[in-house]
Amino acid sequence: MRRSPITARESLAWALVAALGGTTALVALGLARALKSPAPAEWNHYSAAANDHLYARLNAARPRPEPVVAHQGGSAPAPGAPEPGPLARLDASYARGLRLFELDLAWTADGELVIQHDWNGRPRPPTCAEFLAEAPGRHASLAMICDWLAEHADAFIVTDCKKRSLECHARIRMERPELVPQVIPQIYTLKDHDLVRSQGFRHVILTLYRVLADEPAARLADFAARHELFALTIPARRADDAELLAGMRRLGVPVYVHTINDAAVARGLVARGATGVYSDVLTALEAPAPAAEPAAATSAAPGR
């Protein structure tokens, strides 16, 4: 017996069923992620005042500009010593008095975030489970870092997520909204500022890494005058740009130079107008005093 052709009404009905199923799946995914956060119903309500709510309810500590941002968590090992994992670095740097910690974030094959600079040299990114199993104790996921942050209310993570950065911060906002006040996004383009602010992140660092490396000082000053920045981070070669440093100083925007592992060089940069440095090894006690004669910025560590 031959079936009757599907009518337009039936086609519309099936389309509505399919759309409803897709919407239901997306809502379920969102709820599953939200449930990873303590009291998700309390934190994950989006309204005009939702971002204020994240800060007002917590009475959280506010980050303040300090002479050293611990690059990759800081506390690099002595020559020949085993490489410590991110959590060990954070613990050691925190014990030394540091409170601002920069960490690299990379996406795994299964869409999770881990502490890793990039996947260069690998045929494909591993899954999160594969990555953690490669070096237990030395590899860490974003979830593990968030748990550490929750135990250190006066610590702040400066993110360095070079791929899908906005999605990275949206993930943090969804899964651990109570930690948003302790996360300082680094942005690589000017347009990203308002986007991460709208996600609830009030403290934003603009970095001249790759995309904006040669951005004119006048344009950067104009942007900083119209947008609230926690800091500007620059490569060592831009530290000779007197116009840039003077412009940020007039606006009250701290300037950090990356990555500096020599205390004398750090002091010279501070003497020329920088607020401080990103460093693998220096602490807040070693870098802040200006040198009598500024040292040339020749001891920057290669790359970030």
mmCIF file of N, CA and C in Angstrom, residues 70 72-77 82-96 101 103 115 136-140 144-145 148 152:
data_model
loop_
_atom_site.group_PDB
_atom_site.id
_atom_site.type_symbol
_atom_site.label_atom_id
_atom_site.label_comp_id
_atom_site.label_asym_id
_atom_site.label_seq_id
_atom_site.Cartn_x
_atom_site.Cartn_y
_atom_site.Cartn_z
ATOM 1 N N ALA A 70 53.331 36.492 38.375
ATOM 2 C CA ALA A 70 54.049 35.224 38.267
ATOM 3 C C ALA A 70 53.732 34.550 36.934
ATOM 4 N N GLN A 72 53.396 31.930 34.167
ATOM 5 C CA GLN A 72 53.183 30.479 34.244
ATOM 6 C C GLN A 72 53.141 29.999 35.702
ATOM 7 N N GLY A 73 52.628 30.854 36.560
ATOM 8 C CA GLY A 73 52.566 30.514 37.977
ATOM 9 C C GLY A 73 53.827 30.827 38.746
ATOM 10 N N GLY A 74 54.919 31.189 38.027
ATOM 11 C CA GLY A 74 56.172 31.536 38.687
ATOM 12 C C GLY A 74 56.892 30.339 39.280
ATOM 13 N N SER A 75 57.862 30.639 40.130
ATOM 14 C CA SER A 75 58.639 29.612 40.842
ATOM 15 C C SER A 75 59.214 28.562 39.889
ATOM 16 N N ALA A 76 59.915 29.015 38.866
ATOM 17 C CA ALA A 76 60.577 28.094 37.951
ATOM 18 C C ALA A 76 61.625 27.280 38.709
ATOM 19 N N PRO A 77 61.872 26.039 38.304
ATOM 20 C CA PRO A 77 62.824 25.190 39.025
ATOM 21 C C PRO A 77 64.263 25.626 38.793
ATOM 22 N N PRO A 82 63.545 18.882 38.582
ATOM 23 C CA PRO A 82 62.333 18.491 37.860
ATOM 24 C C PRO A 82 61.395 19.677 37.685
ATOM 25 N N GLU A 83 60.696 19.691 36.576
ATOM 26 C CA GLU A 83 59.740 20.757 36.297
ATOM 27 C C GLU A 83 58.503 20.579 37.173
ATOM 28 N N PRO A 84 58.165 21.572 37.996
ATOM 29 C CA PRO A 84 56.964 21.428 38.828
ATOM 30 C C PRO A 84 55.700 21.661 38.021
ATOM 31 N N GLY A 85 54.595 21.120 38.475
ATOM 32 C CA GLY A 85 53.323 21.340 37.828
ATOM 33 C C GLY A 85 52.737 22.683 38.218
ATOM 34 N N PRO A 86 51.663 23.106 37.531
ATOM 35 C CA PRO A 86 51.070 24.416 37.809
ATOM 36 C C PRO A 86 50.638 24.591 39.259
ATOM 37 N N LEU A 87 50.056 23.564 39.856
ATOM 38 C CA LEU A 87 49.600 23.701 41.241
ATOM 39 C C LEU A 87 50.774 23.875 42.198
ATOM 40 N N ALA A 88 51.860 23.160 41.953
ATOM 41 C CA ALA A 88 53.055 23.315 42.786
ATOM 42 C C ALA A 88 53.653 24.707 42.616
ATOM 43 N N ARG A 89 53.640 25.204 41.382
ATOM 44 C CA ARG A 89 54.139 26.559 41.129
ATOM 45 C C ARG A 89 53.293 27.591 41.881
ATOM 46 N N LEU A 90 51.985 27.435 41.784
ATOM 47 C CA LEU A 90 51.090 28.375 42.461
ATOM 48 C C LEU A 90 51.330 28.356 43.963
ATOM 49 N N ASP A 91 51.431 27.163 44.534
ATOM 50 C CA ASP A 91 51.661 27.054 45.978
ATOM 51 C C ASP A 91 52.963 27.740 46.377
ATOM 52 N N ALA A 92 54.027 27.482 45.613
ATOM 53 C CA ALA A 92 55.332 28.058 45.952
ATOM 54 C C ALA A 92 55.326 29.573 45.804
ATOM 55 N N SER A 93 54.730 30.076 44.724
ATOM 56 C CA SER A 93 54.696 31.524 44.497
ATOM 57 C C SER A 93 53.811 32.221 45.525
ATOM 58 N N TYR A 94 52.705 31.599 45.864
ATOM 59 C CA TYR A 94 51.816 32.163 46.869
ATOM 60 C C TYR A 94 52.540 32.267 48.215
ATOM 61 N N ALA A 95 53.287 31.228 48.549
ATOM 62 C CA ALA A 95 54.041 31.234 49.811
ATOM 63 C C ALA A 95 55.102 32.326 49.833
ATOM 64 N N ARG A 96 55.566 32.726 48.638
ATOM 65 C CA ARG A 96 56.579 33.780 48.546
ATOM 66 C C ARG A 96 55.954 35.176 48.514
ATOM 67 N N PHE A 101 48.870 35.681 39.182
ATOM 68 C CA PHE A 101 49.475 34.504 38.548
ATOM 69 C C PHE A 101 48.976 34.374 37.113
ATOM 70 N N LEU A 103 48.614 32.256 33.706
ATOM 71 C CA LEU A 103 48.615 30.853 33.292
ATOM 72 C C LEU A 103 48.137 30.738 31.851
ATOM 73 N N ILE A 115 45.989 23.545 31.550
ATOM 74 C CA ILE A 115 47.104 24.483 31.658
ATOM 75 C C ILE A 115 48.215 24.012 30.718
ATOM 76 N N PRO A 136 50.750 12.801 35.876
ATOM 77 C CA PRO A 136 49.984 13.078 37.101
ATOM 78 C C PRO A 136 50.808 13.928 38.069
ATOM 79 N N GLY A 137 50.189 14.975 38.560
ATOM 80 C CA GLY A 137 50.893 15.874 39.469
ATOM 81 C C GLY A 137 51.589 17.017 38.765
ATOM 82 N N ARG A 138 51.892 16.857 37.483
ATOM 83 C CA ARG A 138 52.544 17.933 36.737
ATOM 84 C C ARG A 138 51.630 18.567 35.700
ATOM 85 N N HIS A 139 50.565 17.911 35.341
ATOM 86 C CA HIS A 139 49.578 18.503 34.444
ATOM 87 C C HIS A 139 48.332 18.862 35.237
ATOM 88 N N ALA A 140 47.664 19.912 34.808
ATOM 89 C CA ALA A 140 46.483 20.367 35.541
ATOM 90 C C ALA A 140 45.433 20.878 34.568
ATOM 91 N N MET A 144 40.911 22.143 38.074
ATOM 92 C CA MET A 144 41.808 22.015 39.221
ATOM 93 C C MET A 144 42.303 23.384 39.683
ATOM 94 N N ILE A 145 42.578 24.268 38.725
ATOM 95 C CA ILE A 145 43.011 25.624 39.066
ATOM 96 C C ILE A 145 41.879 26.371 39.760
ATOM 97 N N TRP A 148 41.744 25.427 43.275
ATOM 98 C CA TRP A 148 42.817 26.093 44.018
ATOM 99 C C TRP A 148 42.430 27.547 44.324
ATOM 100 N N HIS A 152 41.992 30.066 47.863
ATOM 101 C CA HIS A 152 42.906 31.201 48.038
ATOM 102 C C HIS A 152 42.173 32.461 47.578
#
